[in-house]
Amino acid sequence: MSNAKRNNPPSTELAKAFTEALAPIVRHGREKRRYVAAQTKVKKAMKSERPTQRGHPRKHIDWEAEEATLHGVKCFW
C-alpha cells in the first residue's frame, strides 16, 4: 500500500476515482471548465486532509482504525 493511500481517508479516494473515471471523456466549453473545477476541488481536499505539520515529519493516521485521535479529539468512522 502506498504512503499516499494510507494517509488519505476513503472519501477522498472515492472522489479521486470518480474524477479519474470521467477523465477520458472529451469535454468542451462550460463542461470542460466544470470538470477542471471539480478536479481542483479534489486536489485541494486531498491537500487539506493530509496530516502534515510545518517543521514536523508527516504523521501517519490509520484511517482504517475504528477510532483515530485527530487534534486530541476522538473521531469515529
Protein backbone atom coordinates (compact mmCIF):
# COMPACT_ATOMS: atom_id res chain seq x y z
CA MET A 1 0.00 0.00 0.00
CA SER A 2 1.47 3.35 -0.99
CA ASN A 3 2.08 6.13 1.51
CA ALA A 4 -0.43 8.46 -0.18
CA LYS A 5 -3.16 5.81 0.00
CA ARG A 6 -2.55 5.28 3.71
CA ASN A 7 -2.67 8.98 4.54
CA ASN A 8 -5.84 9.77 2.60
CA PRO A 9 -9.26 8.98 4.01
CA PRO A 10 -11.56 6.80 1.91
CA SER A 11 -13.85 9.71 0.95
CA THR A 12 -11.03 11.47 -0.94
CA GLU A 13 -10.05 8.26 -2.71
CA LEU A 14 -13.64 7.85 -3.89
CA ALA A 15 -13.77 11.42 -5.23
CA LYS A 16 -10.42 10.93 -6.96
CA ALA A 17 -11.57 7.66 -8.56
CA PHE A 18 -14.75 9.37 -9.75
CA THR A 19 -12.88 12.20 -11.49
CA GLU A 20 -10.38 9.75 -12.99
CA ALA A 21 -13.26 7.67 -14.38
CA LEU A 22 -14.65 10.77 -16.11
CA ALA A 23 -11.23 11.83 -17.46
CA PRO A 24 -11.31 10.01 -20.84
CA ILE A 25 -14.47 11.83 -21.95
CA VAL A 26 -13.56 14.78 -24.18
CA ARG A 27 -15.16 18.00 -22.98
CA HIS A 28 -15.65 21.43 -24.47
CA GLY A 29 -16.60 24.85 -23.16
CA ARG A 30 -18.59 25.08 -19.94
CA GLU A 31 -18.49 21.31 -19.36
CA LYS A 32 -14.69 21.34 -19.53
CA ARG A 33 -14.44 24.25 -17.08
CA ARG A 34 -16.75 22.42 -14.64
CA TYR A 35 -14.64 19.27 -14.88
CA VAL A 36 -11.40 21.19 -14.26
CA ALA A 37 -13.02 22.97 -11.27
CA ALA A 38 -14.10 19.60 -9.84
CA GLN A 39 -10.57 18.25 -10.24
CA THR A 40 -9.02 21.22 -8.44
CA LYS A 41 -11.55 20.83 -5.60
CA VAL A 42 -10.49 17.20 -5.18
CA LYS A 43 -6.81 18.18 -5.20
CA LYS A 44 -7.40 20.91 -2.59
CA ALA A 45 -9.39 18.49 -0.41
CA MET A 46 -6.59 15.96 -0.60
CA LYS A 47 -4.05 18.63 0.38
CA SER A 48 -6.08 19.81 3.38
CA GLU A 49 -6.73 16.26 4.62
CA ARG A 50 -3.06 15.31 4.56
CA PRO A 51 -1.86 15.04 8.15
CA THR A 52 1.17 17.30 7.90
CA GLN A 53 2.59 19.99 10.13
CA ARG A 54 5.20 22.59 9.29
CA GLY A 55 8.60 21.62 10.63
CA HIS A 56 7.43 18.10 11.52
CA PRO A 57 7.59 14.84 9.61
CA ARG A 58 4.30 13.62 8.19
CA LYS A 59 2.20 11.97 10.85
CA HIS A 60 0.62 8.68 9.89
CA ILE A 61 -3.08 8.32 10.71
CA ASP A 62 -4.55 4.86 10.38
CA TRP A 63 -7.84 5.67 8.65
CA GLU A 64 -8.88 2.02 8.74
CA ALA A 65 -8.91 2.03 12.56
CA GLU A 66 -12.33 2.40 14.14
CA GLU A 67 -11.28 5.42 16.16
CA ALA A 68 -8.45 7.77 15.41
CA THR A 69 -7.35 10.66 17.57
CA LEU A 70 -7.09 13.80 15.49
CA HIS A 71 -6.04 17.06 17.15
CA GLY A 72 -6.76 15.47 20.54
CA VAL A 73 -10.38 14.71 19.61
CA LYS A 74 -11.56 11.16 19.10
CA CYS A 75 -13.19 10.62 15.71
CA PHE A 76 -15.36 7.60 14.99
CA TRP A 77 -15.54 6.43 11.39
